[in-house]
Amino acid sequence: MTPEDVAGMQRFKVGELVVDSGTPILMEGSNSPQLFTTLHGMGLRYRHLENGERQVINFVFPGDFLGLQAGLMGEMGHSVEATTKMTLCVFDRSELWSFIKADPERGFELAWLSAVEEHFMGESLTTVGQRTAIQAIAWMFVRIYLRSEATGISENNAMRFPFKQKDIADALGLSLVHTNKTISILKSRQLLGWSGDEIQIHDLSALAKIGLTTLGKPKTRPIM
Amino acid sequence: MTPEDVAGMQRFKVGELVVDSGTPILMEGSNSPQLFTTLHGMGLRYRHLENGERQVINFVFPGDFLGLQAGLMGEMGHSVEATTKMTLCVFDRSELWSFIKADPERGFELAWLSAVEEHFMGESLTTVGQRTAIQAIAWMFVRIYLRSEATGISENNAMRFPFKQKDIADALGLSLVHTNKTISILKSRQLLGWSGDEIQIHDLSALAKIGLTTLGKPKTRPIM
DNA sequence: CGAATGTTTGACTGGAGTCAATGAGGGTGG
DNA sequence: CCACCCTCATTGACTCCAGTCAAACATTCG
């Protein structure tokens, strides 16, 4: 965002919020009066099915905007939960409209944000629907690592990754056991390492090849 | 949209386009100079994987807006193809920005549209990832039928459905054969009928129950 | 009437799920 | 300081849902 946007955001900003790991931030179906930007920490977006199954929609990284659906549609399509301790920048939903009115371009920015999320979700849908387990997992790590690079939270091909194997399994529609066995294949091939809450990507392009994806450029907002 | 919006859209409108069935309308990765609204006919949104597999993202019904991602992000995340003959209302992408500037609320409308698509895609992701074949197919028919009702293209629990079983299979990440066998289970239970390009929904609530979903209200744009 | 396209069926296979037990660390309280 | 517990990762054995292969049917169309 531009400096003016940041200034606008500052006025819009209500305060900061620090939550512990495991804290629910937004609930599916709710109409939160507040929106958030992630400053520090990581989290999960997910939906629940009536039978208790969970679908992880995405991993939340610093810089991510939370609650946009509630802000736009009046209802969240998924829940958001903190996986680590998180620091959030809090905005007031009721001021979203005045924020847009102050500068029409901001409405465009919001639409752009929403489109980016939709774009990524389309990729995920394709993965869950069409890729095999090993392709899906390789794809997932490529995506995660590229996002971490764009966010600047990676170093030396490694990054903090505080999630559990069950989270990956629920993101890809796989069972925990099968996910574990598939990850160990990739580990035994020296393509990646995972110990504690850190992962190392040893061979990104090999992973991309397995995952049937490319290492294409991250998209930036087009100038109109 | 409000009458003023419609008027604004009219100025924005460039013309009408009629395409035959099978015609590609937008290509994944492209940056189309034009946006469309579907006036008549039906189509498909889909993505291709490098190995040739296809993921159907959604079915296109009258009223759907096409090309929003290209308009906002400069690149389509999926392709769009006409399944029947379609009539499209054509807009000029280069005027999208002036359209928003003329009335800030329009930026909000676009963001809303994008959020609605994202919401639906989250549901699809959950279906493909967590529902079994019969649950997924039941869910799909419920969604399709509810959309057709909202669009006003259904009558007597029946609607035009020009798609193939392969399209459903590709939308749900199932094989054609398994999709066929699962649909025939639902047909033999008298929950739905499908002959030619028409489907009849005989027991919507039973389908919803199987599909682990509810018949909840369609969302309308919130007044801010 | 062949050719093409899409739907149905049956037989068999296999990738992924389920069940269950064992390991490996990290807390914590006696 | 060390048993005990809790959570999560790992393994092995077995099962099953869904995929693959292949052939038979419909329909439509030139």
PDB file of C-alpha atoms in Angstrom, chain B residues 31-115:
ATOM      1  CA  ASN B  31      -5.424 -10.391 -18.932  1.00  0.00           C
ATOM      2  CA  SER B  32      -8.643  -9.862 -20.794  1.00  0.00           C
ATOM      3  CA  PRO B  33      -9.433  -6.313 -21.877  1.00  0.00           C
ATOM      4  CA  GLN B  34     -13.092  -7.114 -21.348  1.00  0.00           C
ATOM      5  CA  LEU B  35     -15.440  -8.160 -18.587  1.00  0.00           C
ATOM      6  CA  PHE B  36     -18.792  -9.864 -19.043  1.00  0.00           C
ATOM      7  CA  THR B  37     -22.109 -10.374 -17.389  1.00  0.00           C
ATOM      8  CA  THR B  38     -24.030 -13.478 -18.334  1.00  0.00           C
ATOM      9  CA  LEU B  39     -27.440 -12.655 -19.747  1.00  0.00           C
ATOM     10  CA  HIS B  40     -28.446 -16.065 -21.105  1.00  0.00           C
ATOM     11  CA  GLY B  41     -26.959 -19.523 -21.224  1.00  0.00           C
ATOM     12  CA  MET B  42     -24.622 -21.486 -19.016  1.00  0.00           C
ATOM     13  CA  GLY B  43     -20.920 -22.180 -18.840  1.00  0.00           C
ATOM     14  CA  LEU B  44     -18.045 -23.523 -16.795  1.00  0.00           C
ATOM     15  CA  ARG B  45     -15.132 -22.068 -14.882  1.00  0.00           C
ATOM     16  CA  TYR B  46     -12.165 -24.400 -14.676  1.00  0.00           C
ATOM     17  CA  ARG B  47      -8.408 -24.727 -14.252  1.00  0.00           C
ATOM     18  CA  HIS B  48      -6.010 -27.144 -15.883  1.00  0.00           C
ATOM     19  CA  LEU B  49      -3.132 -28.974 -14.235  1.00  0.00           C
ATOM     20  CA  GLU B  50       0.134 -29.598 -16.034  1.00  0.00           C
ATOM     21  CA  ASN B  51      -0.709 -33.284 -16.318  1.00  0.00           C
ATOM     22  CA  GLY B  52      -3.929 -32.504 -18.145  1.00  0.00           C
ATOM     23  CA  GLU B  53      -6.350 -32.977 -15.276  1.00  0.00           C
ATOM     24  CA  ARG B  54      -9.139 -30.436 -15.086  1.00  0.00           C
ATOM     25  CA  GLN B  55     -10.714 -28.909 -11.997  1.00  0.00           C
ATOM     26  CA  VAL B  56     -14.113 -27.365 -12.541  1.00  0.00           C
ATOM     27  CA  ILE B  57     -14.284 -24.343 -10.241  1.00  0.00           C
ATOM     28  CA  ASN B  58     -17.931 -23.485 -10.678  1.00  0.00           C
ATOM     29  CA  PHE B  59     -20.900 -23.545 -13.027  1.00  0.00           C
ATOM     30  CA  VAL B  60     -21.772 -20.259 -14.697  1.00  0.00           C
ATOM     31  CA  PHE B  61     -25.412 -19.179 -14.563  1.00  0.00           C
ATOM     32  CA  PRO B  62     -27.251 -16.126 -15.873  1.00  0.00           C
ATOM     33  CA  GLY B  63     -26.356 -13.057 -13.866  1.00  0.00           C
ATOM     34  CA  ASP B  64     -22.799 -14.198 -13.171  1.00  0.00           C
ATOM     35  CA  PHE B  65     -19.982 -11.722 -13.609  1.00  0.00           C
ATOM     36  CA  LEU B  66     -17.012 -13.020 -15.607  1.00  0.00           C
ATOM     37  CA  GLY B  67     -13.482 -11.656 -15.637  1.00  0.00           C
ATOM     38  CA  LEU B  68     -13.469  -9.932 -12.294  1.00  0.00           C
ATOM     39  CA  GLN B  69     -10.107 -11.430 -11.381  1.00  0.00           C
ATOM     40  CA  ALA B  70      -8.521 -10.128 -14.548  1.00  0.00           C
ATOM     41  CA  GLY B  71     -10.137  -6.767 -13.919  1.00  0.00           C
ATOM     42  CA  LEU B  72      -8.769  -6.568 -10.405  1.00  0.00           C
ATOM     43  CA  MET B  73      -5.558  -8.566 -10.497  1.00  0.00           C
ATOM     44  CA  GLY B  74      -4.618  -8.343 -14.140  1.00  0.00           C
ATOM     45  CA  GLU B  75      -4.772 -12.092 -14.558  1.00  0.00           C
ATOM     46  CA  MET B  76      -7.473 -14.735 -14.581  1.00  0.00           C
ATOM     47  CA  GLY B  77      -7.102 -17.554 -12.108  1.00  0.00           C
ATOM     48  CA  HIS B  78      -9.272 -19.841 -14.202  1.00  0.00           C
ATOM     49  CA  SER B  79     -10.705 -20.228 -17.681  1.00  0.00           C
ATOM     50  CA  VAL B  80     -14.339 -19.741 -18.623  1.00  0.00           C
ATOM     51  CA  GLU B  81     -16.068 -21.617 -21.403  1.00  0.00           C
ATOM     52  CA  ALA B  82     -19.594 -21.571 -22.789  1.00  0.00           C
ATOM     53  CA  THR B  83     -21.449 -24.844 -22.330  1.00  0.00           C
ATOM     54  CA  THR B  84     -24.557 -23.686 -24.169  1.00  0.00           C
ATOM     55  CA  LYS B  85     -24.986 -20.791 -26.522  1.00  0.00           C
ATOM     56  CA  MET B  86     -24.543 -17.718 -24.351  1.00  0.00           C
ATOM     57  CA  THR B  87     -25.411 -14.049 -24.517  1.00  0.00           C
ATOM     58  CA  LEU B  88     -22.969 -11.820 -22.694  1.00  0.00           C
ATOM     59  CA  CYS B  89     -23.062  -8.178 -21.746  1.00  0.00           C
ATOM     60  CA  VAL B  90     -19.617  -6.770 -22.524  1.00  0.00           C
ATOM     61  CA  PHE B  91     -17.760  -4.156 -20.484  1.00  0.00           C
ATOM     62  CA  ASP B  92     -14.487  -2.474 -21.008  1.00  0.00           C
ATOM     63  CA  ARG B  93     -11.833  -3.340 -18.521  1.00  0.00           C
ATOM     64  CA  SER B  94     -10.014  -0.076 -18.975  1.00  0.00           C
ATOM     65  CA  GLU B  95     -13.065   1.744 -17.695  1.00  0.00           C
ATOM     66  CA  LEU B  96     -13.317  -0.267 -14.539  1.00  0.00           C
ATOM     67  CA  TRP B  97     -11.334   2.315 -12.681  1.00  0.00           C
ATOM     68  CA  SER B  98     -13.407   5.256 -13.837  1.00  0.00           C
ATOM     69  CA  PHE B  99     -16.481   3.248 -12.984  1.00  0.00           C
ATOM     70  CA  ILE B 100     -15.301   2.917  -9.414  1.00  0.00           C
ATOM     71  CA  LYS B 101     -14.235   6.542  -9.173  1.00  0.00           C
ATOM     72  CA  ALA B 102     -17.644   7.767 -10.283  1.00  0.00           C
ATOM     73  CA  ASP B 103     -19.139   6.244  -7.177  1.00  0.00           C
ATOM     74  CA  PRO B 104     -17.033   4.790  -4.367  1.00  0.00           C
ATOM     75  CA  GLU B 105     -19.810   2.406  -3.549  1.00  0.00           C
ATOM     76  CA  ARG B 106     -19.111   0.562  -6.776  1.00  0.00           C
ATOM     77  CA  GLY B 107     -15.707  -0.467  -5.515  1.00  0.00           C
ATOM     78  CA  PHE B 108     -17.506  -1.882  -2.573  1.00  0.00           C
ATOM     79  CA  GLU B 109     -19.897  -3.740  -4.874  1.00  0.00           C
ATOM     80  CA  LEU B 110     -17.007  -5.333  -6.715  1.00  0.00           C
ATOM     81  CA  ALA B 111     -15.340  -6.340  -3.490  1.00  0.00           C
ATOM     82  CA  TRP B 112     -18.644  -7.813  -2.397  1.00  0.00           C
ATOM     83  CA  LEU B 113     -18.963  -9.832  -5.598  1.00  0.00           C
ATOM     84  CA  SER B 114     -15.482 -11.133  -5.136  1.00  0.00           C
ATOM     85  CA  ALA B 115     -16.167 -12.043  -1.531  1.00  0.00           C
TER      86      ALA B 115
END
